[in-house]
Short mmCIF file of C-alpha atoms in Angstrom, two decimals:
data_model
loop_
_atom_site.label_atom_id
_atom_site.label_comp_id
_atom_site.label_asym_id
_atom_site.label_seq_id
_atom_site.Cartn_x
_atom_site.Cartn_y
_atom_site.Cartn_z
CA UNK A 1318 83.41 108.61 116.29
CA UNK A 1319 81.20 110.79 114.05
CA UNK A 1320 77.52 111.72 113.74
CA UNK A 1321 75.13 110.79 110.95
CA UNK A 1322 72.49 113.05 109.39
CA UNK A 1323 70.03 112.35 112.22
CA UNK A 1324 72.59 113.50 114.78
CA UNK A 1325 73.14 109.98 116.12
CA UNK A 1326 76.67 108.91 116.93
CA UNK A 1327 78.57 106.25 115.02
CA UNK A 1328 80.30 104.30 117.78
CA UNK A 1329 83.33 102.07 117.27
CA UNK A 1330 83.61 99.04 119.60
CA UNK A 1331 86.85 98.76 121.56
CA UNK A 1332 87.74 96.19 124.23
CA UNK A 1333 90.49 96.95 126.75
CA UNK A 1334 92.43 94.48 128.86
CA UNK A 1335 94.82 96.31 131.19
CA UNK A 1336 97.41 95.28 133.76
CA UNK A 1337 98.52 97.38 136.70
CA UNK A 1338 101.54 98.43 134.62
CA UNK A 1339 99.75 99.72 131.49
CA UNK A 1340 102.68 99.62 129.03
CA UNK A 1341 103.20 98.47 126.38
CA UNK A 1342 99.92 99.13 124.59
CA UNK A 1343 99.18 96.59 121.87
CA UNK A 1344 96.48 97.56 119.39
CA UNK A 1345 94.75 94.79 117.46
CA UNK A 1346 92.46 96.14 114.75
CA UNK A 1347 90.18 94.53 112.17
CA UNK A 1348 87.73 95.54 109.45
CA UNK A 1349 89.41 98.78 108.45
CA UNK A 1350 87.83 97.56 105.23
CA UNK A 1351 84.22 96.76 106.05
CA UNK A 1352 84.03 93.43 104.21
CA UNK A 1353 87.24 91.97 105.66
CA UNK A 1354 85.86 89.90 108.49
CA UNK A 1355 88.25 87.09 109.39
CA UNK A 1356 90.02 89.54 111.70
CA UNK A 1357 86.78 90.14 113.60
CA UNK A 1358 86.68 86.45 114.46
CA UNK A 1359 90.39 86.43 115.31
CA UNK A 1360 89.77 89.14 117.91
CA UNK A 1361 86.70 87.40 119.32
CA UNK A 1362 88.54 84.10 119.72
CA UNK A 1363 91.61 85.83 121.13
CA UNK A 1364 89.53 87.59 123.78
CA UNK A 1365 87.85 84.31 124.71
CA UNK A 1366 91.32 82.97 125.41
CA UNK A 1367 92.66 86.05 127.19
CA UNK A 1368 89.79 87.26 129.36
CA UNK A 1369 90.37 84.64 132.10
CA UNK A 1370 94.12 85.29 131.95
CA UNK A 1371 96.02 87.66 134.22
CA UNK A 1372 98.00 90.20 132.23
CA UNK A 1373 101.45 90.61 133.78
CA UNK A 1374 101.87 94.00 132.19
CA UNK A 1375 100.59 96.16 129.39
CA UNK A 1376 97.29 96.96 127.75
CA UNK A 1377 95.50 95.26 124.88
CA UNK A 1378 93.20 97.48 122.83
CA UNK A 1379 91.13 95.29 120.52
CA UNK A 1380 88.97 96.99 117.88
CA UNK A 1381 87.02 94.30 116.01
CA UNK A 1382 85.41 96.69 113.50
CA UNK A 1383 87.16 99.96 112.67
CA UNK A 1384 85.05 100.87 109.63
CA UNK A 1385 81.52 100.65 111.04
CA UNK A 1386 79.78 102.34 108.06
CA UNK A 1387 81.52 100.01 105.60
CA UNK A 1388 80.69 96.96 107.70
CA UNK A 1389 77.01 97.89 107.84
CA UNK A 1390 76.98 98.19 104.04
CA UNK A 1391 79.05 95.01 103.59
CA UNK A 1392 81.54 96.96 101.51
CA UNK A 1393 85.25 97.65 101.62
CA UNK A 1394 85.03 101.44 101.55
CA UNK A 1395 83.65 104.03 103.94
CA UNK A 1396 80.08 105.22 103.32
CA UNK A 1397 81.27 108.02 101.02
CA UNK A 1398 83.13 105.50 98.84
CA UNK A 1399 86.60 106.32 100.20
CA UNK A 1400 89.14 103.67 101.17
CA UNK A 1401 90.02 104.90 104.66
CA UNK A 1402 93.23 102.87 104.58
CA UNK A 1403 94.50 105.31 101.97
CA UNK A 1404 93.78 108.56 103.86
CA UNK A 1405 95.18 107.94 107.36
CA UNK A 1406 95.73 109.88 109.57
CA UNK A 1407 92.82 111.86 108.14
CA UNK A 1408 92.11 115.53 108.81
CA UNK A 1409 90.39 117.25 111.73
CA UNK A 1410 88.62 119.62 109.33
CA UNK A 1411 88.20 117.16 106.46
CA UNK A 1412 85.29 115.42 104.76
CA UNK A 1413 83.34 112.49 106.26
CA UNK A 1414 85.96 109.81 105.80
CA UNK A 1415 88.90 112.08 106.63
CA UNK A 1416 87.25 113.17 109.88
CA UNK A 1417 86.45 109.56 110.81
CA UNK A 1418 90.06 108.51 110.15
CA UNK A 1419 91.42 111.47 112.12
CA UNK A 1420 89.27 110.75 115.15
CA UNK A 1421 90.21 107.07 115.14
CA UNK A 1422 93.89 107.96 115.14
CA UNK A 1423 93.48 110.74 117.71
CA UNK A 1424 91.21 108.89 120.13
CA UNK A 1425 92.48 105.32 119.78
CA UNK A 1426 95.50 104.51 117.65
CA UNK A 1427 97.87 107.23 118.89
CA UNK A 1428 98.10 105.34 122.19
CA UNK A 1429 99.54 102.19 120.57
CA UNK A 1430 103.11 101.04 121.09
CA UNK A 1431 102.47 98.09 118.79
CA UNK A 1432 99.84 97.51 116.11
CA UNK A 1433 98.65 94.26 114.56
CA UNK A 1434 96.24 95.31 111.81
CA UNK A 1435 94.12 92.43 110.48
CA UNK A 1436 92.92 92.42 106.88
CA UNK A 1437 91.79 89.99 104.16
CA UNK A 1438 91.69 89.96 100.39
CA UNK A 1439 89.07 92.02 98.56
CA UNK A 1440 86.04 90.64 96.69
CA UNK A 1441 87.07 88.48 93.76
CA UNK A 1442 90.44 87.59 95.28
CA UNK A 1443 91.85 85.18 97.86
CA UNK A 1444 94.91 85.45 100.10
CA UNK A 1445 97.23 83.21 102.00
CA UNK A 1446 97.85 84.00 105.66
CA UNK A 1447 100.64 86.50 105.20
CA UNK A 1448 102.24 89.43 106.99
CA UNK A 1449 103.37 92.70 105.45
CA UNK A 1450 106.17 94.23 107.49
CA UNK A 1451 109.26 96.36 107.11
CA UNK A 1452 111.83 93.63 107.70
CA UNK A 1453 114.68 96.15 107.89
CA UNK A 1454 113.36 97.16 111.33
CA UNK A 1455 114.49 94.56 113.90
CA UNK A 1456 111.51 94.90 116.28
CA UNK A 1457 109.01 94.75 113.43
CA UNK A 1458 110.78 91.77 111.88
CA UNK A 1459 110.65 89.91 115.20
CA UNK A 1460 106.90 90.50 115.49
CA UNK A 1461 106.35 89.34 111.91
CA UNK A 1462 108.21 86.08 112.55
CA UNK A 1463 106.47 85.48 115.89
CA UNK A 1464 103.12 85.68 114.09
CA UNK A 1465 104.24 82.59 112.14
CA UNK A 1466 102.19 83.17 108.99
CA UNK A 1467 102.52 81.14 105.81
CA UNK A 1468 104.37 84.00 104.11
CA UNK A 1469 106.07 87.25 105.16
CA UNK A 1470 106.38 89.99 102.55
CA UNK A 1471 108.91 92.75 103.17
CA UNK A 1472 107.04 95.98 102.57
CA UNK A 1473 107.40 99.49 103.91
CA UNK A 1474 104.07 100.90 105.07
CA UNK A 1475 102.21 102.62 102.25
CA UNK A 1476 101.20 106.26 102.50
CA UNK A 1477 97.74 106.72 103.96
CA UNK A 1478 97.57 103.35 105.70
CA UNK A 1479 96.83 102.80 109.36
CA UNK A 1480 100.18 101.04 109.63
CA UNK A 1481 102.03 104.08 108.29
CA UNK A 1482 100.08 106.47 110.52
CA UNK A 1483 100.95 104.67 113.75
CA UNK A 1484 104.55 104.14 112.67
CA UNK A 1485 104.81 107.90 112.18
CA UNK A 1486 103.68 108.21 115.80
CA UNK A 1487 106.47 105.88 116.95
CA UNK A 1488 104.71 102.50 117.11
CA UNK A 1489 105.90 99.18 115.69
CA UNK A 1490 103.29 97.91 113.22
CA UNK A 1491 102.52 94.99 110.93
CA UNK A 1492 99.64 94.15 108.63
CA UNK A 1493 98.28 90.59 108.73
CA UNK A 1494 96.28 89.36 105.74
CA UNK A 1495 93.98 86.56 106.92
CA UNK A 1496 92.51 84.86 103.88
CA UNK A 1497 89.35 85.86 102.06
CA UNK A 1498 86.64 88.57 102.37
CA UNK A 1499 83.15 88.42 103.91
CA UNK A 1500 83.61 85.04 105.57
CA UNK A 1501 85.17 83.23 108.52
CA UNK A 1502 87.90 80.66 107.83
CA UNK A 1503 88.46 78.70 111.02
CA UNK A 1504 91.92 77.35 110.23
CA UNK A 1505 93.37 80.73 109.28
CA UNK A 1506 91.61 82.41 112.22
CA UNK A 1507 93.18 79.88 114.59
CA UNK A 1508 96.65 80.36 113.13
CA UNK A 1509 96.39 84.15 113.34
CA UNK A 1510 95.18 83.97 116.94
CA UNK A 1511 98.04 81.69 117.97
CA UNK A 1512 100.53 84.04 116.34
CA UNK A 1513 99.18 87.04 118.24
CA UNK A 1514 99.44 85.10 121.50
CA UNK A 1515 103.10 84.42 120.69
CA UNK A 1516 103.68 88.16 120.30
CA UNK A 1517 102.00 88.87 123.65
CA UNK A 1518 104.14 86.19 125.30
CA UNK A 1519 107.29 87.67 123.78
CA UNK A 1520 106.36 91.10 125.17
CA UNK A 1521 105.99 89.60 128.65
CA UNK A 1522 102.29 90.41 128.83
CA UNK A 1523 100.98 86.87 129.32
CA UNK A 1524 102.30 83.47 130.35
CA UNK A 1525 102.97 80.75 127.78
CA UNK A 1526 99.38 79.95 126.83
CA UNK A 1527 99.72 77.59 123.88
CA UNK A 1528 102.13 76.00 121.47
CA UNK A 1529 102.59 77.94 118.25
CA UNK A 1530 101.99 76.46 114.83
CA UNK A 1531 105.23 74.88 113.67
CA UNK A 1532 105.87 75.25 109.96
CA UNK A 1533 108.34 76.88 107.65
CA UNK A 1534 107.61 80.55 107.03
CA UNK A 1535 108.50 81.77 103.56
CA UNK A 1536 110.03 85.25 103.60
CA UNK A 1537 109.80 87.38 100.46
CA UNK A 1538 112.08 90.30 99.73
CA UNK A 1539 109.42 91.88 97.52
CA UNK A 1540 106.11 91.11 95.84
CA UNK A 1541 103.93 92.45 93.04
CA UNK A 1542 100.73 91.78 91.14
CA UNK A 1543 100.56 90.50 87.57
CA UNK A 1544 97.72 91.85 85.41
CA UNK A 1545 95.89 90.91 82.22
CA UNK A 1546 96.48 92.98 79.10
CA UNK A 1547 93.05 92.29 77.61
CA UNK A 1548 89.60 91.20 78.75
CA UNK A 1549 87.89 87.81 78.76
CA UNK A 1550 87.22 84.77 80.92
CA UNK A 1551 90.16 84.19 83.27
CA UNK A 1552 91.30 80.92 84.82
CA UNK A 1553 94.15 81.21 87.32
CA UNK A 1554 95.94 77.88 87.71
CA UNK A 1555 98.12 77.86 90.86
CA UNK A 1556 96.69 78.07 94.36
CA UNK A 1557 97.84 80.41 97.11
CA UNK A 1558 101.16 79.33 98.67
CA UNK A 1559 102.06 77.35 95.52
CA UNK A 1560 105.59 77.79 94.21
CA UNK A 1561 105.88 78.80 90.57
CA UNK A 1562 108.93 78.89 88.35
CA UNK A 1563 109.91 81.26 85.59
CA UNK A 1564 107.99 80.34 82.45
CA UNK A 1565 105.25 78.34 84.19
CA UNK A 1566 101.75 78.95 82.82
CA UNK A 1567 99.88 80.69 85.63
CA UNK A 1568 96.63 81.67 83.88
CA UNK A 1569 94.65 81.33 80.68
CA UNK A 1570 92.29 83.90 79.20
CA UNK A 1571 89.47 82.78 76.91
CA UNK A 1572 87.04 84.75 74.83
CA UNK A 1573 83.30 84.22 75.30
CA UNK A 1574 83.33 81.42 72.69
CA UNK A 1575 85.90 79.45 74.68
CA UNK A 1576 88.97 80.11 72.55
CA UNK A 1577 92.19 80.63 74.49
CA UNK A 1578 93.40 84.12 73.55
CA UNK A 1579 96.21 84.51 76.10
CA UNK A 1580 98.42 82.38 78.30
CA UNK A 1581 100.18 84.17 81.12
CA UNK A 1582 103.49 82.88 82.45
CA UNK A 1583 105.47 83.55 85.61
CA UNK A 1584 108.15 86.15 84.87
CA UNK A 1585 110.40 84.70 87.58
CA UNK A 1586 110.46 82.13 90.36
CA UNK A 1587 108.24 82.91 93.33
CA UNK A 1588 105.35 81.99 95.58
CA UNK A 1589 101.67 82.79 95.12
CA UNK A 1590 100.73 85.17 97.94
CA UNK A 1591 97.23 85.85 96.59
CA UNK A 1592 95.24 85.37 93.40
CA UNK A 1593 92.13 86.37 91.50
CA UNK A 1594 89.14 84.03 91.66
CA UNK A 1595 86.90 86.22 89.52
CA UNK A 1596 86.64 84.77 86.00
CA UNK A 1597 85.19 87.99 84.54
CA UNK A 1598 88.38 89.85 83.69
CA UNK A 1599 88.63 93.28 82.14
CA UNK A 1600 91.89 94.41 80.61
CA UNK A 1601 94.12 95.29 83.55
CA UNK A 1602 92.57 92.76 85.95
CA UNK A 1603 94.70 91.10 88.61
CA UNK A 1604 96.02 87.58 88.06
CA UNK A 1605 98.34 86.60 90.91
CA UNK A 1606 100.23 88.34 93.69
CA UNK A 1607 103.75 86.96 93.24
CA UNK A 1608 106.21 86.96 96.11
CA UNK A 1609 109.93 86.80 95.32
CA UNK A 1610 111.54 84.65 97.99
CA UNK A 1611 114.47 86.10 99.92
CA UNK A 1612 117.76 84.20 99.99
CA UNK A 1613 118.23 82.23 103.19
#
């Protein structure tokens, strides 16, 4: 993908499964952020299931680690400190991270008809299994629901993201947040894998391989983070996927002597999509990611 200062190439692993009819092309990517590893295991387990299977049509392009330099450093960012999921599609004549992003789009992602981009929370935070998708787009909404996560959050793709870059090229794309950073969580990995299989079945690429997880999926019309307004020792009370109601206490902030200096309350009814688990809170630290549930 690029070359380091010794002239050696940085190679990105990609696994292809291809039928005689090569379309559609489904890209499954993980570790765009180098410490977000549940998606790596999702891809490994998915390939274990699919390799003996005859693809009826289409191509699967699985990229278990997009951000190789970040993965090697066990960090979210690229080696120059840039979040490459904020600079897609990069630049052919750009700096290190921009060139890396450009070449990934040009050599790999531009071929996708569909993208399932696997992420996790960042250090100090935890996530539910949730999908970010533009639910105003019928094809994208169908994919999001087939993935059968705990929560779906309606969200247009943000500028600079891999999802936005491939959508600009005409692909249908969703982001799947699979739990927590720098670890494998078997239950969430299994659920994400089963959801991807459902998508492949829907596209006519594979036979019915397994029964999907059956549970209610909560769809949110929007979501946002709540933040502290001062620093201290933070305790966040609800867990991910918990329902909270307007006025509920969601967190307490103590000073270093143990005195409660702030209580934070839910501004409206919603569901906890993600939360902070880092007690050391500066002013402006995240508390919870609150999803506002769509009317059914």
